[in-house]
Amino acid sequence: MCGIAGYIGKDGAKDFLINALKRLEYRGYDSAGIAVVEKGNEVRCVKKVGRIKELEDNIKNEKWGETVGIAHTRWATHGIPSEKNAHPHSDCDSNIYLVHNGIIENYKSLKADLERAGHIFKSNTDTEVLAHLVEKHFAGNLEEAVLNALKEVEGAYALAVIAREDPDKLVVAKKSSPLVLGFSEGETFIASDPSALVGFTDRVIYMDDGELGVITTDDYKIISIENNSEVNKKPNVIELDLSDIQKNGFEYFLLKEIFECPEVIKNSTRGRMIIEEGLAKLGGLEVLDQKRLRDIERIIIIGCGSASYAAMVGEYMLEEYAGIPVEVELGSEFRYRKPIIDERTAVLVVSQSGETADSLASLMEAKRKGALTLGIVNVVGSTVARETEAGVYNHAGPEIAVASTKAFISQIVVLALITVYMGRMRGMSMIMGKRILEEISNLPKLVEDVLQDSENIRTLAKKYSAYENFLYLGRKYNCPIAYEGALKIKEISYIHAEGYAGGEMKHGPIAMIDENFPCVFIAPKDSVYEKMCSNMEEVKARGGKIIAITTKGNEDLNDIVSDTIYIPKTLEMLTPVLACIPLYLFAAYVGIERGLDIDKPRNLAKSVTVE
Ligand code: M6R
């Protein structure tokens, strides 16, 4: 995944573009570049390896009279991070410059044809073929050249193109990668994500797949790439607050987002619980024919990474309380299987970004097969949100840190609400609905309590930060949380960790246990607590160190464990929300202790829009 930005208007291209890149940096951060057309039609193009700061420092004293420009922050797919592979890419004549997010699948054959025709390539990227293809079709009119070029292209793209020889316009196009246009007086902005536009405008148009936009200083036109006809689209006003995308006194976005969790839970549940009646009120699902929803025989929940672990928690909840058979599938696997789906199957995609390529491809496959498609999505207006028939927004606010925390918590909370919503359609009693909703409404306060313990967790993180291996164990609702805890410490601290179902330890991982391989046990006092205690004994017997997360007031473990973190008591199905908080803090503090940038782990990107 990469971030792209563009500007056309007064003299302010450089400032907007650098600002936008900083906000999009979470999407990729191995190299960055900018190209602007100056008054007088000169193109300036600068690219740097490393963070946006490198690029910013390099051009901050440049005095450009730029009115049109494009910029890019890269997460390498084809070709190592280097200046030559960084975007913008240009054609042989240094006329066409473009930035691209996505993958050109047929780039090899296109490149071979273009090379045969005499085009000289400078990079190892798939994107550069686009610049030469546009060059091939260019006869003075940029949009015509881009339109014709895209007809030859297979793959995914969000694209912004400028041309020295057609300097007063910015041409953009979208297929399977996000792109939003923002409008202000005499200025138009483009970006991969609306967070880049905050403070510049709140009037936006989300581009749809197969659309090309032609933007001039005072006008815009959107065209269907397939049939060249104009599409009528007007800007909508979005709600986004500058404070949502700032650190607000925290050293890292990751810490800010963990500490936001109580507020996030309130936002995810606001107006969605009628506690006295034991009902969840989910407007996003009420739009559906309720009989169709009631007649659903099975749900397949699809997600990748953390979202798939939230999905697993949802599986347990929906089966236990709503009595619906549920399967969880990884987007990257589901899309290549021959899934058996019909109109009585609901396919529910869980995705923070709503842009994850594997989850999206699975969604499209489910649509083709006639399933009811649903989404749990955080980014408003994202592709999953638009492609599903119905769904529920997380309302977690922008998640900037690459590792997901608050969005994951909100996914579990939304899944709990959906459990009540669907459960009440299928025989869940009002008393049970009420009980679950009451416990959900207590969660913000309980999460606050866990956050109060952050200094202790920081001390523990110091104690354990030099270990190179961890085993995370949990059962039932907290088995996926063991996976999530292990994923977080891998991502944030680069420590090898494995997440396992507690009962699986004796089937192999126990061989690894010694005094250098600490185990984190997620063991609240619940229906599987005793089983977890037996697993702890097994680890202790082999000299392993144990960190236990257990319920406040539980003193039983004092003789077995090395360290304990307490979480308050709640309903078993909601314990994952509380157990995650110390795991997140632990991973964050270990990462800080190791001197890492915990907001932007190496090799990762916030949303993975490639296969
Ligand atoms: O945007 P999505 O929720 O679809 O993203 C899914 C995963 O890529 C994401 O959860 C990933 O595993 C994160 N790095 C987890 O912290």
mmCIF file of C-alpha atoms and ligand atoms in Angstrom, residues 304-307 350-356 359 402-404 411 487-488 491 604-608, ligand 1:
data_model
loop_
_atom_site.group_PDB
_atom_site.id
_atom_site.type_symbol
_atom_site.label_atom_id
_atom_site.label_comp_id
_atom_site.label_asym_id
_atom_site.label_seq_id
_atom_site.Cartn_x
_atom_site.Cartn_y
_atom_site.Cartn_z
ATOM 1 C CA CYS A 304 -7.054 -10.430 7.736
ATOM 2 C CA GLY A 305 -4.542 -10.079 10.572
ATOM 3 C CA SER A 306 -6.063 -8.557 13.675
ATOM 4 C CA ALA A 307 -9.461 -8.265 12.003
ATOM 5 C CA VAL A 350 -14.385 -7.061 9.179
ATOM 6 C CA SER A 351 -11.865 -4.430 8.166
ATOM 7 C CA GLN A 352 -10.552 -1.286 9.820
ATOM 8 C CA SER A 353 -9.499 0.326 6.561
ATOM 9 C CA GLY A 354 -12.172 -1.191 4.363
ATOM 10 C CA GLU A 355 -9.495 -1.407 1.669
ATOM 11 C CA THR A 356 -7.643 -4.667 2.422
ATOM 12 C CA SER A 359 -10.858 -9.092 2.189
ATOM 13 C CA VAL A 402 0.102 0.992 11.915
ATOM 14 C CA ALA A 403 -0.654 -1.649 14.550
ATOM 15 C CA SER A 404 -4.368 -1.849 15.143
ATOM 16 C CA GLN A 411 -14.620 -4.510 16.207
ATOM 17 C CA LEU A 487 0.929 -10.413 16.698
ATOM 18 C CA LYS A 488 1.230 -7.094 18.512
ATOM 19 C CA GLU A 491 4.747 -6.018 14.986
ATOM 20 C CA LEU A 604 4.555 -2.871 7.364
ATOM 21 C CA ALA A 605 1.842 -0.590 6.070
ATOM 22 C CA LYS A 606 -1.466 0.328 7.623
ATOM 23 C CA SER A 607 -3.702 -1.275 5.096
ATOM 24 C CA VAL A 608 -2.596 -3.919 2.694
HETATM 25 O O1 M6R B 1 -7.680 -2.650 7.524
HETATM 26 P P1 M6R B 1 -7.888 -4.080 7.933
HETATM 27 O O2 M6R B 1 -8.588 -4.214 9.239
HETATM 28 O O3 M6R B 1 -8.588 -4.883 6.871
HETATM 29 O O4 M6R B 1 -6.444 -4.673 8.084
HETATM 30 C C1 M6R B 1 -6.258 -6.029 8.375
HETATM 31 C C2 M6R B 1 -4.831 -6.316 8.775
HETATM 32 O O5 M6R B 1 -3.956 -5.956 7.752
HETATM 33 C C3 M6R B 1 -4.439 -5.584 10.055
HETATM 34 O O6 M6R B 1 -5.299 -5.897 11.115
HETATM 35 C C4 M6R B 1 -2.997 -5.940 10.437
HETATM 36 O O7 M6R B 1 -2.906 -7.269 10.854
HETATM 37 C C5 M6R B 1 -2.468 -4.997 11.496
HETATM 38 N N1 M6R B 1 -1.081 -4.768 11.234
HETATM 39 C C6 M6R B 1 -2.630 -5.489 12.886
HETATM 40 O O8 M6R B 1 -2.062 -4.660 13.831
#
